[in-house]
Amino acid sequence: MTDIMVRDFASRRASTPWLVPAILLAILAVFALVMVFSIGFGSTPITPDRVISAVLGLGSRTEQVIILKLRMPRALLAMEAGACLALAGLLLQTATRNPLASPSILGIVDGAALGVVVFLFLFSNESNALVVSVNWQPVAAALGALCFALVVGGLTWLDRRGMSRMILYGIAMAALASAMVTIMIIVGPVYRATQALTWLAGSVYAAHWNDVMIVGGILALAVPFLLLLPRDMEQLSMDDQSARASGLAVTPAFIALVTLSVVLTATAVSFVGGVAFVGLLAPHAARLMVGHKAIPLIVASALIGATIVVAADLLGRVAFVPIEVPTGAITAIIGAPYFLWLLIRRSRSHA
Amino acid sequence: MLASLHLGLRLYSPVEVWSALTTEAVDSTALVIKTLRLPRMLMAPVVGAALGIAGLLLQTTTRNPLASPALLGVNAGAAFAVVIAVSLFGVSAIWPLAMIAACGALCTTALVFALSAAAGGAASPLNTLLAGVTLAALLNSGVQIVLITDESTMEQLIFWLSGGFADRDLSLLTVAAPVIALSAGLAVAISRPLDLLLADDASAAALGVPVMQLRLVALGLAAMLAGAAVTTAGPVAFIGLVAPHMARRLGGLSHRVLVPMVGLVGAMLALVADIAARFVIYPSEAPVGAVLAFVGVPVLVFLLLSRKREGLAA
């Protein structure tokens, strides 16, 4: 049914060239709305119009402090993490040609988590302070993610029964990584355990402008690569042979897509923890809305991913006041049923 | 089993253990052995056996070598049901909790198979596994949210949820053991038709096996066993996956031998893992589930890679 909708849409899109930009604008508008509400909500509620005026440098002094110092970094970090995860998912799904692939299912998120926990364990001293710069944390996450991605990829290659098996190895390795995380948490002193646990639940609580800068920087670095990819992506979405025939070096393209995906996942995870299912959900939603053309797909995925995480963070704060529910739990509750629906749909269309 | 009494943060000599068990002495040695070591020694094998048999039943009925209580989300279902019962309805008695855990396990089993049937047949291990893992993720988020919104429950449950045999209430066993024994007995009783089910459905039916009914009974038993195990020791993963495969190597394919064998293997695994858990990060203790993952994941990967049972491994 999904396929039919997309095909339907494709024909309509051809006859109305303004439709895709219009949809992108609509997504952008929804995203902006969610951002404004997210920044406005809190112990001191601030109405949307005053949020906008404070961001523009007008409005009262207190409101400016609350918004610029406390709430903006949080919302921006959530936005960036969502975009990272969504793009990572899009790249993985393209590279593996498997619509069920996503960073969390392939064990990359747990690998990154292990990297961060090992990092906290090795480089913090008795008084709970890091002995090296916190900027190394994403590097550790990327290393962990890369190791597990390599193992999962290696096992899939050994198996030689196609990309769909990758998910099985991902699940197995994710279980191993999370067991190792548990043991590391118990081995370490209590303060490290609390630090790691809070972070693992997946939350953008206590975000700083510094974090926003780093994630934003990495995201910005990824953009030129992403812009080089569209041609590859469109070719890769064909089968291996036609892709080769159209002059694409399949293996290097595959490695490039997966590596970029791992780096983006690691970046997001090292700052906001294990936020699941966004990497799966966002590219699918984007495909439904703007079709299969690379550039609109990349933009829409990133925007939808950002919207999902910001909305999940907002929902986590609103739903059970005064308690905050971790963003990761909310995205799982939205994402898991969607994944199941997808599983059923996909098998039906295959049958 | 004896080793379980002796080994630990402090090693006790056989003499010390014996005197602690036989006399009325109330020194610290006796206290540690009677209140801490003895319960775990008794609990680990019972839970291990239950999980092993549950895994075997799931694997046979679905002809899926990857089926196991943890991977199919059955453990998570039981855990979610217990957390809801404790937090929302304030249930604290053991009997109702055991029943609720079994119901949770049963509902999740049913849901996973309904989902994978909708996704193109329960015979596809990949779909079943994906549905199970996803449902487990969903239920775990549910557990997380309940725990965060209700701090009193959190204190009560966080330890139980970590899965393991340390510091469990021995009275849990008085409830779980009869349930487990009964279900295990029934599993032996249906061993002959289970053997026949290993062929395809059509030939099993031709030999007079009521395929659907048998499947429902076996899945129900598996859910009871997993539910009882989870109530006692929290969600312990991987025994249900690994034990059946080890038992098959040891005891062939007949379920009459296989069911007791898998019980024994599961019991051994649980005991060894429980003892290992006290030592891997000495002097603190690792959760049994984490220790088992180090055995379970390589076995899982091996199963996925091995091509001998192409038909079974999808």
XYZ file of C-alpha atoms in Angstrom:
665
model
C 0.000 0.000 0.000
C 2.867 2.308 0.831
C 4.324 1.641 -2.582
C 1.063 2.432 -4.282
C 0.765 5.697 -2.392
C 4.291 6.678 -3.350
C 3.750 5.822 -7.005
C 0.483 7.712 -7.044
C 2.194 10.622 -5.537
C 5.074 10.472 -8.009
C 2.727 10.853 -10.947
C 0.947 13.727 -9.304
C 4.259 15.324 -8.488
C 5.344 15.218 -12.115
C 2.304 17.208 -13.182
C 2.586 19.750 -10.369
C 6.205 20.865 -9.969
C 5.437 23.159 -7.019
C 4.123 20.308 -4.850
C 7.444 19.113 -3.387
C 8.664 22.586 -2.383
C 5.233 23.260 -0.902
C 5.392 20.100 1.164
C 8.917 20.915 2.309
C 7.695 24.348 3.402
C 4.820 22.754 5.281
C 7.225 20.399 7.090
C 9.421 23.382 7.917
C 6.410 25.251 9.301
C 5.409 22.335 11.543
C 8.985 22.068 12.717
C 9.185 25.783 13.547
C 5.890 25.572 15.415
C 7.109 22.640 17.526
C 10.354 24.498 18.246
C 8.522 27.597 19.429
C 6.239 25.563 21.688
C 9.157 23.559 23.033
C 11.030 26.731 23.945
C 7.917 28.310 25.415
C 6.996 25.417 27.681
C 8.531 25.158 31.130
C 8.136 26.171 34.765
C 7.709 29.712 33.465
C 5.450 29.361 30.425
C 6.176 31.899 27.725
C 3.705 32.534 24.930
C 4.821 31.944 21.332
C 4.822 35.616 20.368
C 7.066 36.482 23.320
C 9.346 33.526 22.463
C 9.832 34.923 18.987
C 10.452 38.432 20.191
C 12.973 37.199 22.799
C 14.868 35.231 20.163
C 14.941 38.372 18.033
C 16.537 40.236 20.923
C 13.411 42.112 22.006
C 11.283 41.214 25.033
C 12.139 41.439 28.717
C 15.528 40.702 30.243
C 14.329 37.678 32.288
C 12.645 36.092 29.329
C 15.757 36.525 27.270
C 17.862 34.824 29.953
C 15.440 31.921 30.335
C 15.129 31.375 26.640
C 18.643 32.013 25.410
C 20.534 30.455 28.323
C 18.291 27.524 29.258
C 15.742 26.540 26.694
C 17.301 27.372 23.347
C 20.317 25.078 23.739
C 18.065 22.194 24.710
C 15.707 22.630 21.791
C 18.555 23.167 19.355
C 20.436 20.094 20.573
C 17.290 17.990 20.233
C 16.833 19.358 16.742
C 20.403 18.559 15.692
C 20.358 15.090 17.198
C 17.101 14.325 15.419
C 18.532 15.478 12.109
C 21.696 13.395 12.642
C 19.745 10.230 13.437
C 17.326 10.716 10.562
C 20.127 11.219 8.041
C 22.009 8.232 9.461
C 18.901 6.105 9.010
C 18.370 7.351 5.458
C 21.977 6.542 4.539
C 21.782 3.062 6.073
C 18.498 2.241 4.402
C 19.918 3.335 1.058
C 23.212 1.505 1.503
C 21.676 -1.775 2.664
C 18.568 -1.435 0.465
C 16.682 -2.606 3.498
C 13.803 -0.388 4.601
C 13.980 -1.882 8.114
C 17.594 -0.862 8.675
C 18.189 1.808 11.280
C 21.046 2.768 13.564
C 19.412 1.354 16.690
C 18.508 -1.985 15.137
C 21.945 -2.537 13.659
C 23.675 -2.253 17.037
C 25.382 1.017 16.171
C 23.634 2.954 18.934
C 24.623 0.392 21.565
C 28.174 0.375 20.233
C 28.327 4.152 20.596
C 26.873 3.852 24.105
C 29.570 1.368 25.026
C 32.195 3.748 23.651
C 30.921 6.561 25.845
C 30.673 4.433 28.986
C 34.209 3.102 28.507
C 35.357 6.682 27.941
C 33.699 7.902 31.164
C 35.225 4.960 32.965
C 38.778 5.426 31.721
C 39.078 9.191 31.786
C 37.359 10.454 34.879
C 39.009 10.831 38.256
C 37.812 10.260 41.815
C 36.003 13.579 42.082
C 33.825 12.761 39.078
C 35.648 15.162 36.789
C 36.908 14.236 33.372
C 40.689 14.356 33.068
C 40.470 15.023 29.331
C 38.250 17.397 27.379
C 34.604 16.365 27.082
C 34.994 17.040 23.379
C 36.590 13.605 23.111
C 33.322 11.963 24.114
C 31.895 11.930 20.560
C 35.182 10.482 19.325
C 34.860 7.629 21.806
C 31.256 7.122 20.732
C 32.277 7.060 17.082
C 34.989 4.484 17.812
C 32.554 2.235 19.662
C 29.946 2.624 16.939
C 32.492 1.935 14.221
C 33.785 -1.224 15.941
C 30.294 -2.661 16.269
C 29.348 -1.607 12.736
C 32.454 -3.396 11.463
C 31.637 -6.574 13.383
C 28.005 -6.561 12.215
C 29.128 -5.869 8.650
C 31.801 -8.566 8.848
C 29.341 -11.164 10.109
C 26.862 -10.275 7.366
C 29.647 -10.651 4.820
C 30.638 -14.051 6.278
C 27.034 -15.127 6.128
C 26.645 -14.310 2.403
C 22.889 -14.615 2.532
C 22.070 -11.028 1.806
C 21.571 -7.747 3.577
C 18.422 -8.745 5.421
C 20.550 -10.943 7.695
C 22.384 -7.821 8.833
C 19.525 -6.999 11.156
C 19.881 -10.332 12.980
C 23.574 -9.750 13.626
C 22.782 -6.209 14.666
C 20.348 -7.477 17.281
C 22.895 -9.987 18.600
C 25.714 -7.480 18.828
C 23.423 -4.878 20.405
C 22.673 -7.403 23.157
C 26.384 -7.955 23.719
C 27.123 -4.233 23.799
C 24.372 -3.526 26.305
C 25.591 -6.386 28.539
C 29.061 -4.852 28.469
C 27.594 -1.440 29.286
C 25.794 -2.930 32.297
C 28.989 -4.521 33.569
C 30.987 -1.325 33.075
C 28.370 0.632 35.001
C 28.508 -1.777 37.910
C 32.300 -1.963 37.945
C 32.642 1.803 38.031
C 32.047 3.866 41.152
C 28.507 4.990 41.832
C 28.887 8.540 40.564
C 29.958 7.313 37.156
C 27.051 4.889 37.119
C 24.520 7.654 37.729
C 26.176 9.808 35.117
C 26.053 6.986 32.578
C 22.501 5.870 33.417
C 20.977 9.334 33.071
C 22.667 9.704 29.751
C 21.774 6.215 28.488
C 18.053 6.791 28.955
C 18.307 9.323 26.159
C 17.585 12.876 27.170
C 18.519 16.384 26.162
C 18.335 17.579 29.753
C 21.125 19.998 30.715
C 22.198 20.914 27.210
C 24.828 23.625 26.769
C 25.604 25.969 23.928
C 28.945 24.183 23.735
C 27.182 20.878 22.870
C 25.025 22.665 20.339
C 28.147 24.045 18.646
C 29.903 20.675 18.451
C 26.950 18.693 17.092
C 26.090 21.550 14.744
C 29.690 21.616 13.550
C 29.742 17.906 12.768
C 26.355 18.139 11.090
C 27.665 21.038 8.986
C 30.759 19.031 8.052
C 28.534 16.181 6.911
C 26.480 18.407 4.593
C 29.021 18.637 1.725
C 29.365 14.847 1.763
C 25.607 14.500 1.757
C 25.390 16.779 -1.265
C 27.886 14.597 -3.117
C 25.841 11.520 -2.356
C 22.515 12.035 -4.189
C 23.763 10.529 -7.438
C 25.144 7.517 -5.586
C 21.992 7.166 -3.565
C 19.776 7.061 -6.597
C 22.035 4.542 -8.287
C 22.447 2.424 -5.208
C 18.722 2.108 -4.812
C 18.791 0.019 -7.980
C 20.275 -3.471 -7.801
C 24.038 -4.033 -7.719
C 24.353 -4.823 -11.403
C 22.490 -1.862 -12.807
C 24.301 0.371 -10.344
C 27.642 -0.912 -11.613
C 26.498 -0.556 -15.198
C 25.654 3.081 -14.563
C 29.264 3.632 -13.556
C 29.050 3.554 -9.774
C 31.807 2.015 -7.691
C 29.387 0.052 -5.515
C 31.692 -1.010 -2.711
C 33.310 2.401 -2.056
C 29.902 4.072 -2.216
C 28.534 1.539 0.264
C 31.452 2.088 2.636
C 31.113 5.870 2.357
C 27.383 5.807 3.115
C 27.775 3.465 6.098
C 30.747 5.373 7.518
C 28.938 8.690 7.310
C 25.920 7.074 8.912
C 28.034 5.708 11.769
C 29.644 9.106 12.389
C 26.258 10.870 12.468
C 24.779 8.267 14.801
C 27.749 8.432 17.126
C 27.525 12.228 17.254
C 23.855 12.188 18.173
C 24.208 9.366 20.691
C 27.206 10.842 22.443
C 25.200 13.964 23.303
C 21.647 12.799 23.816
C 22.032 9.081 24.577
C 20.041 6.200 23.212
C 17.144 7.799 21.353
C 15.661 4.917 19.389
C 13.586 4.568 16.212
C 14.077 8.113 14.866
C 16.526 6.858 12.262
C 13.889 4.409 11.088
C 10.834 6.609 11.271
C 12.010 9.869 9.711
C 13.252 8.576 6.323
C 10.037 6.591 5.848
C 7.835 9.536 6.633
C 9.966 11.661 4.324
C 9.640 9.155 1.482
C 5.872 9.146 1.870
C 5.737 12.914 1.651
C 8.288 13.923 -0.967
C 8.979 10.737 -2.933
C 12.358 9.294 -3.850
C 14.323 12.212 -5.289
C 17.539 12.558 -3.300
C 17.765 16.240 -2.383
C 14.171 16.761 -1.204
C 14.420 13.394 0.567
C 17.554 14.431 2.466
C 16.049 17.780 3.484
C 12.699 16.298 4.469
C 14.308 13.444 6.466
C 16.463 15.845 8.446
C 13.536 18.176 9.179
C 11.187 15.364 10.169
C 13.854 13.753 12.376
C 14.434 17.098 14.089
C 10.688 17.591 14.566
C 10.263 14.108 16.071
C 13.002 14.520 18.675
C 11.985 18.066 19.638
C 8.352 16.960 19.902
C 9.305 13.843 21.918
C 11.327 15.987 24.290
C 8.414 18.406 24.654
C 5.953 15.544 25.183
C 8.261 13.960 27.761
C 8.164 17.210 29.726
C 4.440 17.905 29.335
C 2.837 14.485 29.686
C 3.729 13.630 33.278
C 4.396 16.996 34.930
C 6.389 17.444 37.156
C 8.343 14.361 36.117
C 10.345 14.245 32.922
C 10.148 11.124 30.807
C 13.294 10.392 28.772
C 13.013 11.355 25.120
C 14.177 7.878 24.100
C 11.192 6.229 25.790
C 8.765 8.504 23.936
C 10.347 7.881 20.537
C 10.227 4.126 21.190
C 6.528 4.308 21.975
C 5.859 6.155 18.734
C 8.432 4.244 16.693
C 7.923 0.622 17.728
C 4.309 0.302 16.537
C 5.283 1.999 13.298
C 8.081 -0.492 12.802
C 5.672 -3.402 13.359
C 3.223 -1.912 10.870
C 6.049 -1.562 8.377
C 7.088 -5.167 8.916
C 3.592 -6.396 8.144
C 3.125 -4.112 5.135
C 6.462 -5.054 3.664
C 5.899 -8.796 3.872
C 2.424 -8.405 2.411
C 3.749 -6.540 -0.607
C 6.431 -9.197 -1.073
C 3.984 -12.073 -0.920
C 25.137 -26.766 43.604
C 27.526 -27.305 46.452
C 29.974 -24.894 44.893
C 27.272 -22.263 44.987
C 27.213 -22.456 48.766
C 30.956 -22.257 49.127
C 32.085 -19.681 46.634
C 31.485 -16.003 46.967
C 32.877 -12.819 48.399
C 34.114 -15.044 51.222
C 35.033 -18.628 50.638
C 33.644 -21.075 53.141
C 35.102 -24.472 53.871
C 32.869 -27.540 53.647
C 32.994 -27.853 57.430
C 31.739 -24.326 57.910
C 28.938 -24.846 55.433
C 27.887 -28.126 56.930
C 27.803 -26.815 60.467
C 25.903 -23.738 59.355
C 23.256 -25.852 57.745
C 22.896 -28.403 60.496
C 23.257 -26.432 63.721
C 21.215 -23.607 65.109
C 24.233 -21.341 65.325
C 23.605 -17.682 64.532
C 27.080 -16.403 63.730
C 27.750 -14.434 60.552
C 28.820 -17.482 58.584
C 25.552 -19.250 59.247
C 23.660 -16.086 58.435
C 25.343 -15.603 55.081
C 24.905 -19.211 54.102
C 21.334 -19.595 55.224
C 19.846 -16.279 54.186
C 21.959 -15.402 51.173
C 23.595 -18.425 49.647
C 20.946 -21.084 50.188
C 18.128 -19.195 48.455
C 20.197 -18.501 45.378
C 21.399 -22.059 45.240
C 17.826 -23.314 45.202
C 16.446 -20.627 42.979
C 18.943 -20.607 40.114
C 18.356 -24.216 38.989
C 14.573 -23.955 39.162
C 14.472 -20.746 37.153
C 17.114 -22.022 34.739
C 15.182 -25.214 34.117
C 11.947 -23.293 33.575
C 13.538 -20.931 31.052
C 15.269 -23.799 29.269
C 12.045 -25.765 28.831
C 10.161 -22.629 27.803
C 12.796 -22.005 25.145
C 12.596 -25.576 23.896
C 8.811 -25.430 23.613
C 8.978 -22.159 21.706
C 11.654 -23.460 19.355
C 9.826 -26.688 18.615
C 6.396 -25.217 18.057
C 7.660 -22.459 15.821
C 10.444 -24.567 14.225
C 12.517 -21.481 14.765
C 15.932 -22.096 16.339
C 16.111 -18.486 17.479
C 12.879 -18.498 19.438
C 13.448 -17.854 23.128
C 11.557 -16.080 25.879
C 13.853 -13.061 25.858
C 14.150 -12.546 22.103
C 10.418 -12.938 21.569
C 9.616 -10.297 24.148
C 7.963 -12.789 26.515
C 10.210 -11.751 29.387
C 9.516 -8.096 28.704
C 5.774 -8.816 28.631
C 5.889 -10.483 32.035
C 8.001 -7.676 33.436
C 5.684 -4.998 32.044
C 2.622 -6.730 33.502
C 4.244 -6.951 36.929
C 5.369 -3.333 36.889
C 1.876 -2.151 35.922
C 0.264 -4.330 38.597
C 2.570 -3.106 41.337
C 2.511 0.540 40.362
C -1.065 1.130 39.261
C -2.978 -1.376 41.339
C -0.673 -1.765 44.322
C -0.587 -5.525 44.086
C 2.077 -6.916 46.369
C 1.013 -10.478 47.217
C 3.053 -13.120 45.506
C 0.320 -15.348 44.105
C -1.460 -12.649 42.119
C 1.857 -11.335 40.872
C 2.859 -14.743 39.570
C -0.468 -15.032 37.781
C -0.119 -11.538 36.343
C 3.388 -12.262 35.103
C 2.172 -15.414 33.389
C -0.718 -13.472 31.806
C 1.696 -10.807 30.578
C 3.935 -13.504 29.121
C 0.956 -15.222 27.495
C -0.426 -12.020 25.956
C 2.967 -11.059 24.555
C 3.485 -14.527 23.090
C 0.087 -14.331 21.435
C 0.745 -10.815 20.149
C 4.171 -11.657 18.719
C 2.804 -14.643 16.861
C -0.222 -12.726 15.652
C 2.071 -9.993 14.360
C 4.474 -12.354 12.661
C 1.581 -14.322 11.191
C 0.251 -11.049 9.790
C 3.721 -10.376 8.432
C 3.766 -13.495 6.318
C 3.624 -16.531 8.543
C 5.087 -17.522 11.892
C 7.408 -19.810 9.944
C 9.601 -16.870 9.061
C 12.165 -16.580 11.864
C 13.258 -13.133 10.752
C 9.797 -11.630 11.026
C 9.059 -13.354 14.324
C 12.317 -12.166 15.768
C 11.880 -8.608 14.552
C 8.362 -8.457 15.921
C 9.567 -9.858 19.259
C 12.510 -7.526 19.608
C 10.452 -4.484 18.665
C 7.668 -5.391 21.049
C 10.277 -5.897 23.771
C 11.641 -2.411 23.080
C 8.129 -0.984 23.329
C 7.354 -2.781 26.593
C 10.701 -1.790 28.074
C 9.966 1.862 27.346
C 6.644 1.343 29.077
C 8.421 -0.083 32.111
C 10.835 2.858 32.061
C 8.022 5.394 31.995
C 6.112 3.732 34.832
C 9.260 3.582 36.940
C 10.061 7.233 36.355
C 6.566 8.450 37.100
C 6.254 6.397 40.279
C 9.342 6.584 42.422
C 8.123 4.300 45.192
C 7.593 1.532 42.670
C 10.999 2.193 41.270
C 12.723 1.417 44.548
C 10.689 -1.721 44.891
C 11.254 -2.982 41.383
C 14.521 -1.746 39.979
C 16.452 -4.509 41.629
C 14.036 -7.202 40.549
C 14.139 -5.906 36.989
C 17.885 -6.313 36.773
C 17.425 -10.073 36.696
C 19.425 -12.421 38.874
C 19.293 -14.747 41.815
C 20.831 -12.662 44.581
C 18.719 -11.541 47.536
C 15.498 -13.026 46.259
C 12.709 -13.873 48.624
C 12.650 -17.629 49.047
C 8.873 -17.613 49.460
C 8.639 -16.695 45.764
C 9.920 -20.141 45.059
C 7.117 -21.839 46.973
C 4.733 -20.341 44.434
C 6.851 -20.673 41.333
C 8.203 -24.188 41.915
C 4.827 -26.012 41.778
C 3.785 -24.039 38.695
C 7.068 -24.840 37.026
C 6.971 -28.503 38.053
C 3.424 -28.892 36.763
C 4.183 -27.200 33.434
C 7.373 -29.210 33.002
C 5.445 -32.429 33.680
C 2.869 -31.482 31.061
C 5.672 -30.712 28.627
C 6.989 -34.251 29.098
C 3.469 -35.581 28.650
C 3.137 -33.991 25.217
C 6.652 -34.987 24.160
C 5.506 -37.594 21.610
C 3.310 -35.244 19.543
C 6.015 -32.588 19.870
C 8.447 -34.965 18.164
C 6.018 -35.350 15.302
C 5.605 -31.595 15.042
C 9.275 -31.297 14.091
C 8.346 -32.484 10.612
C 6.056 -30.160 8.668
C 2.495 -29.406 9.746
C 0.897 -31.559 7.049
C 2.720 -34.759 7.949
C 2.172 -34.153 11.655
C -1.559 -33.778 10.997
C -1.513 -36.938 8.857
C -0.067 -38.809 11.827
C -3.007 -37.727 13.935
C -1.510 -34.742 15.742
C -3.994 -31.920 16.382
C -1.453 -29.350 15.195
C -3.185 -26.127 16.221
C -4.274 -27.356 19.635
C -0.831 -28.774 20.363
C 0.767 -25.502 19.370
C -1.554 -23.514 21.625
C -0.940 -25.855 24.566
C 2.820 -25.770 24.104
C 2.895 -21.974 23.767
C 0.684 -21.674 26.841
C 3.054 -23.885 28.818
C 6.024 -21.882 27.602
C 4.336 -18.680 28.748
C 3.542 -20.196 32.177
C 7.139 -21.320 32.602
C 8.622 -18.014 31.469
C 6.118 -16.072 33.589
C 6.941 -18.066 36.724
C 10.670 -17.677 36.068
C 10.367 -13.930 35.565
C 8.314 -13.458 38.739
C 11.007 -15.242 40.682
C 14.225 -13.894 39.272
C 13.328 -11.006 36.994
C 13.958 -11.096 33.261
C 16.945 -13.403 32.724
C 17.921 -13.658 29.065
C 19.687 -16.225 26.912
C 19.130 -19.416 28.948
C 15.988 -20.075 26.946
C 17.929 -19.645 23.729
C 21.105 -21.530 24.534
C 19.937 -24.437 26.707
C 17.814 -26.162 24.027
C 20.684 -26.134 21.560
C 23.105 -27.575 24.086
C 20.576 -30.217 25.074
C 20.010 -31.199 21.449
C 23.710 -31.834 21.056
C 23.637 -34.018 24.142
C 20.354 -35.805 23.858
C 19.239 -36.176 20.271
C 15.863 -35.077 19.053
C 13.289 -37.040 21.046
C 11.389 -34.733 23.348
C 10.937 -37.428 25.980
C 14.676 -37.135 26.615
C 14.993 -33.556 25.472
C 12.603 -31.952 27.953
C 14.313 -33.265 31.113
C 17.691 -32.762 29.492
C 16.998 -29.135 28.657
C 15.758 -28.611 32.202
C 19.013 -29.980 33.525
C 21.148 -27.945 31.136
C 19.195 -24.787 31.948
C 19.634 -25.431 35.661
C 23.371 -25.948 35.226
C 23.710 -22.821 33.084
C 21.881 -20.711 35.632
C 23.964 -22.035 38.502
C 27.263 -21.566 36.712
C 26.270 -18.084 35.530
C 25.192 -17.187 39.057
C 28.530 -18.318 40.471
C 30.454 -16.614 37.666
C 28.512 -13.399 38.312
C 30.041 -13.229 41.776
C 33.555 -13.334 40.371
C 33.854 -11.584 37.011
C 34.058 -8.160 38.608
C 35.051 -9.261 42.107
C 34.409 -7.924 44.695
C 31.158 -6.510 43.296
C 28.554 -8.626 41.550
C 27.567 -8.620 37.914
C 23.960 -9.207 36.905
C 23.445 -12.781 35.747
C 21.813 -11.541 32.553
C 24.962 -9.680 31.563
C 27.127 -12.723 32.271
C 24.829 -14.916 30.210
C 25.022 -12.486 27.301
C 28.694 -13.319 26.938
C 27.761 -16.972 26.396
C 24.483 -16.319 24.617
C 25.544 -13.835 21.972
C 28.352 -15.974 20.515
C 25.958 -18.936 20.425
C 23.333 -16.779 18.720
C 25.854 -15.586 16.133
C 27.040 -19.145 15.575
C 23.459 -20.309 15.047
C 22.842 -17.540 12.562
C 26.019 -18.331 10.667
C 25.699 -22.104 10.619
C 24.194 -23.257 7.375
C 23.589 -26.890 8.235
C 20.026 -26.324 9.247
C 19.244 -24.081 6.352
C 15.564 -24.933 6.596
C 15.423 -24.003 10.245
C 17.637 -20.962 10.205
C 15.777 -19.286 7.358
